[in-house]
Amino acid sequence: MSRVLIAVLLIAFQLYALVEAAGTKRPRTMNQIAWILVTTFVPVLGPILWFWAGRPRRQLPPPDDNPDFFRK
């Protein structure tokens, strides 16, 4: 039972990384097609590399762009 759970978790992790790589317009290091291939054909290491080196960094807007910030 635990082997099945581990397999399901690894497949879910790989699918999540694959969908996210396919939906990203501008990855950080390689182009989008290369990331899709890496996350597909390198089972565990591919998704880890995607989250570590390929996923674009989230940029938060500065607080001065938010008018609700100044009202508080």
PDB file of N, CA and C in Angstrom:
ATOM      1  N   MET A   1       0.816  -1.194   0.000  1.00  0.00           N
ATOM      2  CA  MET A   1       0.000   0.000   0.000  1.00  0.00           C
ATOM      3  C   MET A   1       0.862   1.262   0.000  1.00  0.00           C
ATOM      4  N   SER A   2       1.947   1.244   0.770  1.00  0.00           N
ATOM      5  CA  SER A   2       2.796   2.436   0.833  1.00  0.00           C
ATOM      6  C   SER A   2       3.526   2.666  -0.491  1.00  0.00           C
ATOM      7  N   ARG A   3       3.853   1.589  -1.212  1.00  0.00           N
ATOM      8  CA  ARG A   3       4.485   1.753  -2.521  1.00  0.00           C
ATOM      9  C   ARG A   3       3.536   2.415  -3.511  1.00  0.00           C
ATOM     10  N   VAL A   4       2.288   2.048  -3.423  1.00  0.00           N
ATOM     11  CA  VAL A   4       1.286   2.652  -4.311  1.00  0.00           C
ATOM     12  C   VAL A   4       1.129   4.130  -3.987  1.00  0.00           C
ATOM     13  N   LEU A   5       1.099   4.470  -2.716  1.00  0.00           N
ATOM     14  CA  LEU A   5       0.975   5.863  -2.305  1.00  0.00           C
ATOM     15  C   LEU A   5       2.168   6.681  -2.783  1.00  0.00           C
ATOM     16  N   ILE A   6       3.376   6.156  -2.629  1.00  0.00           N
ATOM     17  CA  ILE A   6       4.572   6.857  -3.087  1.00  0.00           C
ATOM     18  C   ILE A   6       4.526   7.030  -4.600  1.00  0.00           C
ATOM     19  N   ALA A   7       4.128   6.010  -5.330  1.00  0.00           N
ATOM     20  CA  ALA A   7       4.040   6.100  -6.788  1.00  0.00           C
ATOM     21  C   ALA A   7       3.014   7.147  -7.211  1.00  0.00           C
ATOM     22  N   VAL A   8       1.876   7.169  -6.543  1.00  0.00           N
ATOM     23  CA  VAL A   8       0.843   8.151  -6.878  1.00  0.00           C
ATOM     24  C   VAL A   8       1.329   9.563  -6.581  1.00  0.00           C
ATOM     25  N   LEU A   9       2.014   9.765  -5.458  1.00  0.00           N
ATOM     26  CA  LEU A   9       2.548  11.082  -5.122  1.00  0.00           C
ATOM     27  C   LEU A   9       3.603  11.541  -6.124  1.00  0.00           C
ATOM     28  N   LEU A  10       4.475  10.631  -6.546  1.00  0.00           N
ATOM     29  CA  LEU A  10       5.487  10.996  -7.541  1.00  0.00           C
ATOM     30  C   LEU A  10       4.870  11.334  -8.887  1.00  0.00           C
ATOM     31  N   ILE A  11       3.862  10.586  -9.285  1.00  0.00           N
ATOM     32  CA  ILE A  11       3.184  10.880 -10.549  1.00  0.00           C
ATOM     33  C   ILE A  11       2.448  12.213 -10.464  1.00  0.00           C
ATOM     34  N   ALA A  12       1.813  12.486  -9.340  1.00  0.00           N
ATOM     35  CA  ALA A  12       1.118  13.760  -9.169  1.00  0.00           C
ATOM     36  C   ALA A  12       2.108  14.925  -9.185  1.00  0.00           C
ATOM     37  N   PHE A  13       3.260  14.750  -8.539  1.00  0.00           N
ATOM     38  CA  PHE A  13       4.301  15.781  -8.530  1.00  0.00           C
ATOM     39  C   PHE A  13       4.808  16.044  -9.941  1.00  0.00           C
ATOM     40  N   GLN A  14       5.022  14.985 -10.701  1.00  0.00           N
ATOM     41  CA  GLN A  14       5.507  15.126 -12.067  1.00  0.00           C
ATOM     42  C   GLN A  14       4.453  15.786 -12.957  1.00  0.00           C
ATOM     43  N   LEU A  15       3.200  15.398 -12.815  1.00  0.00           N
ATOM     44  CA  LEU A  15       2.141  16.011 -13.613  1.00  0.00           C
ATOM     45  C   LEU A  15       1.955  17.482 -13.268  1.00  0.00           C
ATOM     46  N   TYR A  16       2.052  17.822 -11.998  1.00  0.00           N
ATOM     47  CA  TYR A  16       1.932  19.223 -11.593  1.00  0.00           C
ATOM     48  C   TYR A  16       3.046  20.063 -12.201  1.00  0.00           C
ATOM     49  N   ALA A  17       4.270  19.542 -12.154  1.00  0.00           N
ATOM     50  CA  ALA A  17       5.397  20.260 -12.746  1.00  0.00           C
ATOM     51  C   ALA A  17       5.242  20.373 -14.261  1.00  0.00           C
ATOM     52  N   LEU A  18       4.751  19.323 -14.895  1.00  0.00           N
ATOM     53  CA  LEU A  18       4.557  19.343 -16.340  1.00  0.00           C
ATOM     54  C   LEU A  18       3.502  20.366 -16.746  1.00  0.00           C
ATOM     55  N   VAL A  19       2.389  20.392 -16.054  1.00  0.00           N
ATOM     56  CA  VAL A  19       1.326  21.355 -16.372  1.00  0.00           C
ATOM     57  C   VAL A  19       1.808  22.779 -16.126  1.00  0.00           C
ATOM     58  N   GLU A  20       2.539  22.981 -15.053  1.00  0.00           N
ATOM     59  CA  GLU A  20       3.034  24.315 -14.758  1.00  0.00           C
ATOM     60  C   GLU A  20       4.089  24.759 -15.776  1.00  0.00           C
ATOM     61  N   ALA A  21       4.956  23.844 -16.198  1.00  0.00           N
ATOM     62  CA  ALA A  21       5.953  24.174 -17.213  1.00  0.00           C
ATOM     63  C   ALA A  21       5.289  24.480 -18.550  1.00  0.00           C
ATOM     64  N   ALA A  22       4.221  23.766 -18.871  1.00  0.00           N
ATOM     65  CA  ALA A  22       3.518  24.012 -20.127  1.00  0.00           C
ATOM     66  C   ALA A  22       2.753  25.331 -20.094  1.00  0.00           C
ATOM     67  N   GLY A  23       2.317  25.750 -18.928  1.00  0.00           N
ATOM     68  CA  GLY A  23       1.548  26.983 -18.809  1.00  0.00           C
ATOM     69  C   GLY A  23       2.373  28.238 -18.599  1.00  0.00           C
ATOM     70  N   THR A  24       3.663  28.098 -18.388  1.00  0.00           N
ATOM     71  CA  THR A  24       4.529  29.240 -18.150  1.00  0.00           C
ATOM     72  C   THR A  24       4.998  29.819 -19.471  1.00  0.00           C
ATOM     73  N   LYS A  25       4.907  31.122 -19.609  1.00  0.00           N
ATOM     74  CA  LYS A  25       5.310  31.749 -20.870  1.00  0.00           C
ATOM     75  C   LYS A  25       6.815  32.003 -20.954  1.00  0.00           C
ATOM     76  N   ARG A  26       7.439  32.358 -19.832  1.00  0.00           N
ATOM     77  CA  ARG A  26       8.859  32.682 -19.856  1.00  0.00           C
ATOM     78  C   ARG A  26       9.593  32.021 -18.691  1.00  0.00           C
ATOM     79  N   PRO A  27      10.026  30.764 -18.869  1.00  0.00           N
ATOM     80  CA  PRO A  27      10.813  30.124 -17.804  1.00  0.00           C
ATOM     81  C   PRO A  27      12.163  30.823 -17.633  1.00  0.00           C
ATOM     82  N   ARG A  28      12.819  30.552 -16.516  1.00  0.00           N
ATOM     83  CA  ARG A  28      14.063  31.256 -16.206  1.00  0.00           C
ATOM     84  C   ARG A  28      15.253  30.805 -17.031  1.00  0.00           C
ATOM     85  N   THR A  29      15.542  29.522 -17.132  1.00  0.00           N
ATOM     86  CA  THR A  29      16.822  29.114 -17.704  1.00  0.00           C
ATOM     87  C   THR A  29      16.733  28.558 -19.113  1.00  0.00           C
ATOM     88  N   MET A  30      15.825  27.630 -19.387  1.00  0.00           N
ATOM     89  CA  MET A  30      15.705  27.047 -20.719  1.00  0.00           C
ATOM     90  C   MET A  30      14.377  27.469 -21.327  1.00  0.00           C
ATOM     91  N   ASN A  31      14.184  27.121 -22.595  1.00  0.00           N
ATOM     92  CA  ASN A  31      12.898  27.468 -23.186  1.00  0.00           C
ATOM     93  C   ASN A  31      11.815  26.491 -22.730  1.00  0.00           C
ATOM     94  N   GLN A  32      10.586  26.806 -23.058  1.00  0.00           N
ATOM     95  CA  GLN A  32       9.441  26.062 -22.554  1.00  0.00           C
ATOM     96  C   GLN A  32       9.420  24.622 -23.050  1.00  0.00           C
ATOM     97  N   ILE A  33       9.747  24.385 -24.310  1.00  0.00           N
ATOM     98  CA  ILE A  33       9.729  23.028 -24.862  1.00  0.00           C
ATOM     99  C   ILE A  33      10.760  22.153 -24.153  1.00  0.00           C
ATOM    100  N   ALA A  34      11.932  22.701 -23.886  1.00  0.00           N
ATOM    101  CA  ALA A  34      12.962  21.932 -23.185  1.00  0.00           C
ATOM    102  C   ALA A  34      12.501  21.547 -21.787  1.00  0.00           C
ATOM    103  N   TRP A  35      11.828  22.460 -21.082  1.00  0.00           N
ATOM    104  CA  TRP A  35      11.335  22.143 -19.738  1.00  0.00           C
ATOM    105  C   TRP A  35      10.241  21.105 -19.774  1.00  0.00           C
ATOM    106  N   ILE A  36       9.397  21.147 -20.782  1.00  0.00           N
ATOM    107  CA  ILE A  36       8.357  20.126 -20.913  1.00  0.00           C
ATOM    108  C   ILE A  36       9.001  18.761 -21.129  1.00  0.00           C
ATOM    109  N   LEU A  37      10.021  18.698 -21.965  1.00  0.00           N
ATOM    110  CA  LEU A  37      10.712  17.431 -22.211  1.00  0.00           C
ATOM    111  C   LEU A  37      11.430  16.934 -20.958  1.00  0.00           C
ATOM    112  N   VAL A  38      12.083  17.829 -20.240  1.00  0.00           N
ATOM    113  CA  VAL A  38      12.817  17.426 -19.023  1.00  0.00           C
ATOM    114  C   VAL A  38      11.850  16.912 -17.964  1.00  0.00           C
ATOM    115  N   THR A  39      10.749  17.627 -17.737  1.00  0.00           N
ATOM    116  CA  THR A  39       9.812  17.170 -16.712  1.00  0.00           C
ATOM    117  C   THR A  39       9.091  15.895 -17.120  1.00  0.00           C
ATOM    118  N   THR A  40       9.019  15.614 -18.424  1.00  0.00           N
ATOM    119  CA  THR A  40       8.357  14.399 -18.884  1.00  0.00           C
ATOM    120  C   THR A  40       9.277  13.186 -18.819  1.00  0.00           C
ATOM    121  N   PHE A  41      10.514  13.328 -19.297  1.00  0.00           N
ATOM    122  CA  PHE A  41      11.378  12.166 -19.485  1.00  0.00           C
ATOM    123  C   PHE A  41      12.405  11.939 -18.381  1.00  0.00           C
ATOM    124  N   VAL A  42      12.518  12.828 -17.426  1.00  0.00           N
ATOM    125  CA  VAL A  42      13.399  12.620 -16.272  1.00  0.00           C
ATOM    126  C   VAL A  42      12.487  12.560 -15.049  1.00  0.00           C
ATOM    127  N   PRO A  43      12.134  11.348 -14.613  1.00  0.00           N
ATOM    128  CA  PRO A  43      11.021  11.173 -13.682  1.00  0.00           C
ATOM    129  C   PRO A  43      11.051  11.972 -12.380  1.00  0.00           C
ATOM    130  N   VAL A  44      12.034  11.877 -11.571  1.00  0.00           N
ATOM    131  CA  VAL A  44      11.999  12.570 -10.285  1.00  0.00           C
ATOM    132  C   VAL A  44      12.831  13.849 -10.336  1.00  0.00           C
ATOM    133  N   LEU A  45      13.956  13.785 -10.967  1.00  0.00           N
ATOM    134  CA  LEU A  45      14.861  14.929 -11.012  1.00  0.00           C
ATOM    135  C   LEU A  45      14.321  16.063 -11.883  1.00  0.00           C
ATOM    136  N   GLY A  46      13.586  15.752 -12.941  1.00  0.00           N
ATOM    137  CA  GLY A  46      13.043  16.776 -13.829  1.00  0.00           C
ATOM    138  C   GLY A  46      12.134  17.767 -13.124  1.00  0.00           C
ATOM    139  N   PRO A  47      11.115  17.303 -12.401  1.00  0.00           N
ATOM    140  CA  PRO A  47      10.263  18.245 -11.671  1.00  0.00           C
ATOM    141  C   PRO A  47      11.005  19.021 -10.583  1.00  0.00           C
ATOM    142  N   ILE A  48      11.959  18.368  -9.919  1.00  0.00           N
ATOM    143  CA  ILE A  48      12.746  19.087  -8.901  1.00  0.00           C
ATOM    144  C   ILE A  48      13.542  20.203  -9.558  1.00  0.00           C
ATOM    145  N   LEU A  49      14.149  19.923 -10.702  1.00  0.00           N
ATOM    146  CA  LEU A  49      14.887  20.964 -11.423  1.00  0.00           C
ATOM    147  C   LEU A  49      13.968  22.085 -11.889  1.00  0.00           C
ATOM    148  N   TRP A  50      12.757  21.735 -12.301  1.00  0.00           N
ATOM    149  CA  TRP A  50      11.812  22.768 -12.729  1.00  0.00           C
ATOM    150  C   TRP A  50      11.520  23.744 -11.594  1.00  0.00           C
ATOM    151  N   PHE A  51      11.207  23.226 -10.404  1.00  0.00           N
ATOM    152  CA  PHE A  51      10.881  24.105  -9.288  1.00  0.00           C
ATOM    153  C   PHE A  51      12.097  24.859  -8.776  1.00  0.00           C
ATOM    154  N   TRP A  52      13.284  24.312  -8.965  1.00  0.00           N
ATOM    155  CA  TRP A  52      14.495  24.954  -8.474  1.00  0.00           C
ATOM    156  C   TRP A  52      15.056  25.964  -9.471  1.00  0.00           C
ATOM    157  N   ALA A  53      15.102  25.626 -10.773  1.00  0.00           N
ATOM    158  CA  ALA A  53      15.808  26.470 -11.730  1.00  0.00           C
ATOM    159  C   ALA A  53      14.956  26.995 -12.875  1.00  0.00           C
ATOM    160  N   GLY A  54      13.795  26.438 -13.120  1.00  0.00           N
ATOM    161  CA  GLY A  54      13.050  26.843 -14.292  1.00  0.00           C
ATOM    162  C   GLY A  54      11.842  27.709 -14.028  1.00  0.00           C
ATOM    163  N   ARG A  55      11.252  27.517 -12.886  1.00  0.00           N
ATOM    164  CA  ARG A  55      10.030  28.247 -12.558  1.00  0.00           C
ATOM    165  C   ARG A  55      10.326  29.730 -12.391  1.00  0.00           C
ATOM    166  N   PRO A  56       9.542  30.594 -13.039  1.00  0.00           N
ATOM    167  CA  PRO A  56       9.790  32.035 -12.870  1.00  0.00           C
ATOM    168  C   PRO A  56       9.511  32.475 -11.437  1.00  0.00           C
ATOM    169  N   ARG A  57      10.288  33.411 -10.998  1.00  0.00           N
ATOM    170  CA  ARG A  57      10.093  33.920  -9.641  1.00  0.00           C
ATOM    171  C   ARG A  57       8.881  34.825  -9.601  1.00  0.00           C
ATOM    172  N   ARG A  58       8.128  34.700  -8.544  1.00  0.00           N
ATOM    173  CA  ARG A  58       6.933  35.521  -8.383  1.00  0.00           C
ATOM    174  C   ARG A  58       7.344  36.907  -7.909  1.00  0.00           C
ATOM    175  N   GLN A  59       6.848  37.904  -8.587  1.00  0.00           N
ATOM    176  CA  GLN A  59       7.169  39.274  -8.193  1.00  0.00           C
ATOM    177  C   GLN A  59       5.926  39.912  -7.587  1.00  0.00           C
ATOM    178  N   LEU A  60       6.073  40.351  -6.373  1.00  0.00           N
ATOM    179  CA  LEU A  60       4.965  40.989  -5.682  1.00  0.00           C
ATOM    180  C   LEU A  60       4.966  42.482  -5.999  1.00  0.00           C
ATOM    181  N   PRO A  61       3.803  43.073  -6.187  1.00  0.00           N
ATOM    182  CA  PRO A  61       3.777  44.515  -6.442  1.00  0.00           C
ATOM    183  C   PRO A  61       4.142  45.278  -5.174  1.00  0.00           C
ATOM    184  N   PRO A  62       4.793  46.405  -5.340  1.00  0.00           N
ATOM    185  CA  PRO A  62       5.119  47.198  -4.139  1.00  0.00           C
ATOM    186  C   PRO A  62       3.838  47.730  -3.504  1.00  0.00           C
ATOM    187  N   PRO A  63       3.864  48.006  -2.210  1.00  0.00           N
ATOM    188  CA  PRO A  63       2.634  48.432  -1.536  1.00  0.00           C
ATOM    189  C   PRO A  63       2.124  49.780  -2.017  1.00  0.00           C
ATOM    190  N   ASP A  64       2.964  50.612  -2.639  1.00  0.00           N
ATOM    191  CA  ASP A  64       2.483  51.919  -3.074  1.00  0.00           C
ATOM    192  C   ASP A  64       1.599  51.819  -4.326  1.00  0.00           C
ATOM    193  N   ASP A  65       1.521  50.635  -4.953  1.00  0.00           N
ATOM    194  CA  ASP A  65       0.620  50.444  -6.081  1.00  0.00           C
ATOM    195  C   ASP A  65      -0.789  50.083  -5.645  1.00  0.00           C
ATOM    196  N   ASN A  66      -0.969  49.860  -4.379  1.00  0.00           N
ATOM    197  CA  ASN A  66      -2.253  49.421  -3.866  1.00  0.00           C
ATOM    198  C   ASN A  66      -2.928  50.570  -3.113  1.00  0.00           C
ATOM    199  N   PRO A  67      -4.003  51.144  -3.674  1.00  0.00           N
ATOM    200  CA  PRO A  67      -4.646  52.282  -2.986  1.00  0.00           C
ATOM    201  C   PRO A  67      -5.260  51.882  -1.645  1.00  0.00           C
ATOM    202  N   ASP A  68      -5.654  50.622  -1.473  1.00  0.00           N
ATOM    203  CA  ASP A  68      -6.195  50.188  -0.184  1.00  0.00           C
ATOM    204  C   ASP A  68      -5.141  50.220   0.913  1.00  0.00           C
ATOM    205  N   PHE A  69      -3.875  50.085   0.543  1.00  0.00           N
ATOM    206  CA  PHE A  69      -2.809  50.146   1.524  1.00  0.00           C
ATOM    207  C   PHE A  69      -2.752  51.530   2.190  1.00  0.00           C
ATOM    208  N   PHE A  70      -2.969  52.590   1.394  1.00  0.00           N
ATOM    209  CA  PHE A  70      -2.882  53.934   1.946  1.00  0.00           C
ATOM    210  C   PHE A  70      -4.130  54.313   2.752  1.00  0.00           C
ATOM    211  N   ARG A  71      -5.251  53.679   2.452  1.00  0.00           N
ATOM    212  CA  ARG A  71      -6.470  53.971   3.201  1.00  0.00           C
ATOM    213  C   ARG A  71      -6.393  53.437   4.629  1.00  0.00           C
ATOM    214  N   LYS A  72      -5.615  52.407   4.843  1.00  0.00           N
ATOM    215  CA  LYS A  72      -5.506  51.804   6.173  1.00  0.00           C
ATOM    216  C   LYS A  72      -4.564  52.579   6.986  1.00  0.00           C
TER     217      LYS A  72
END
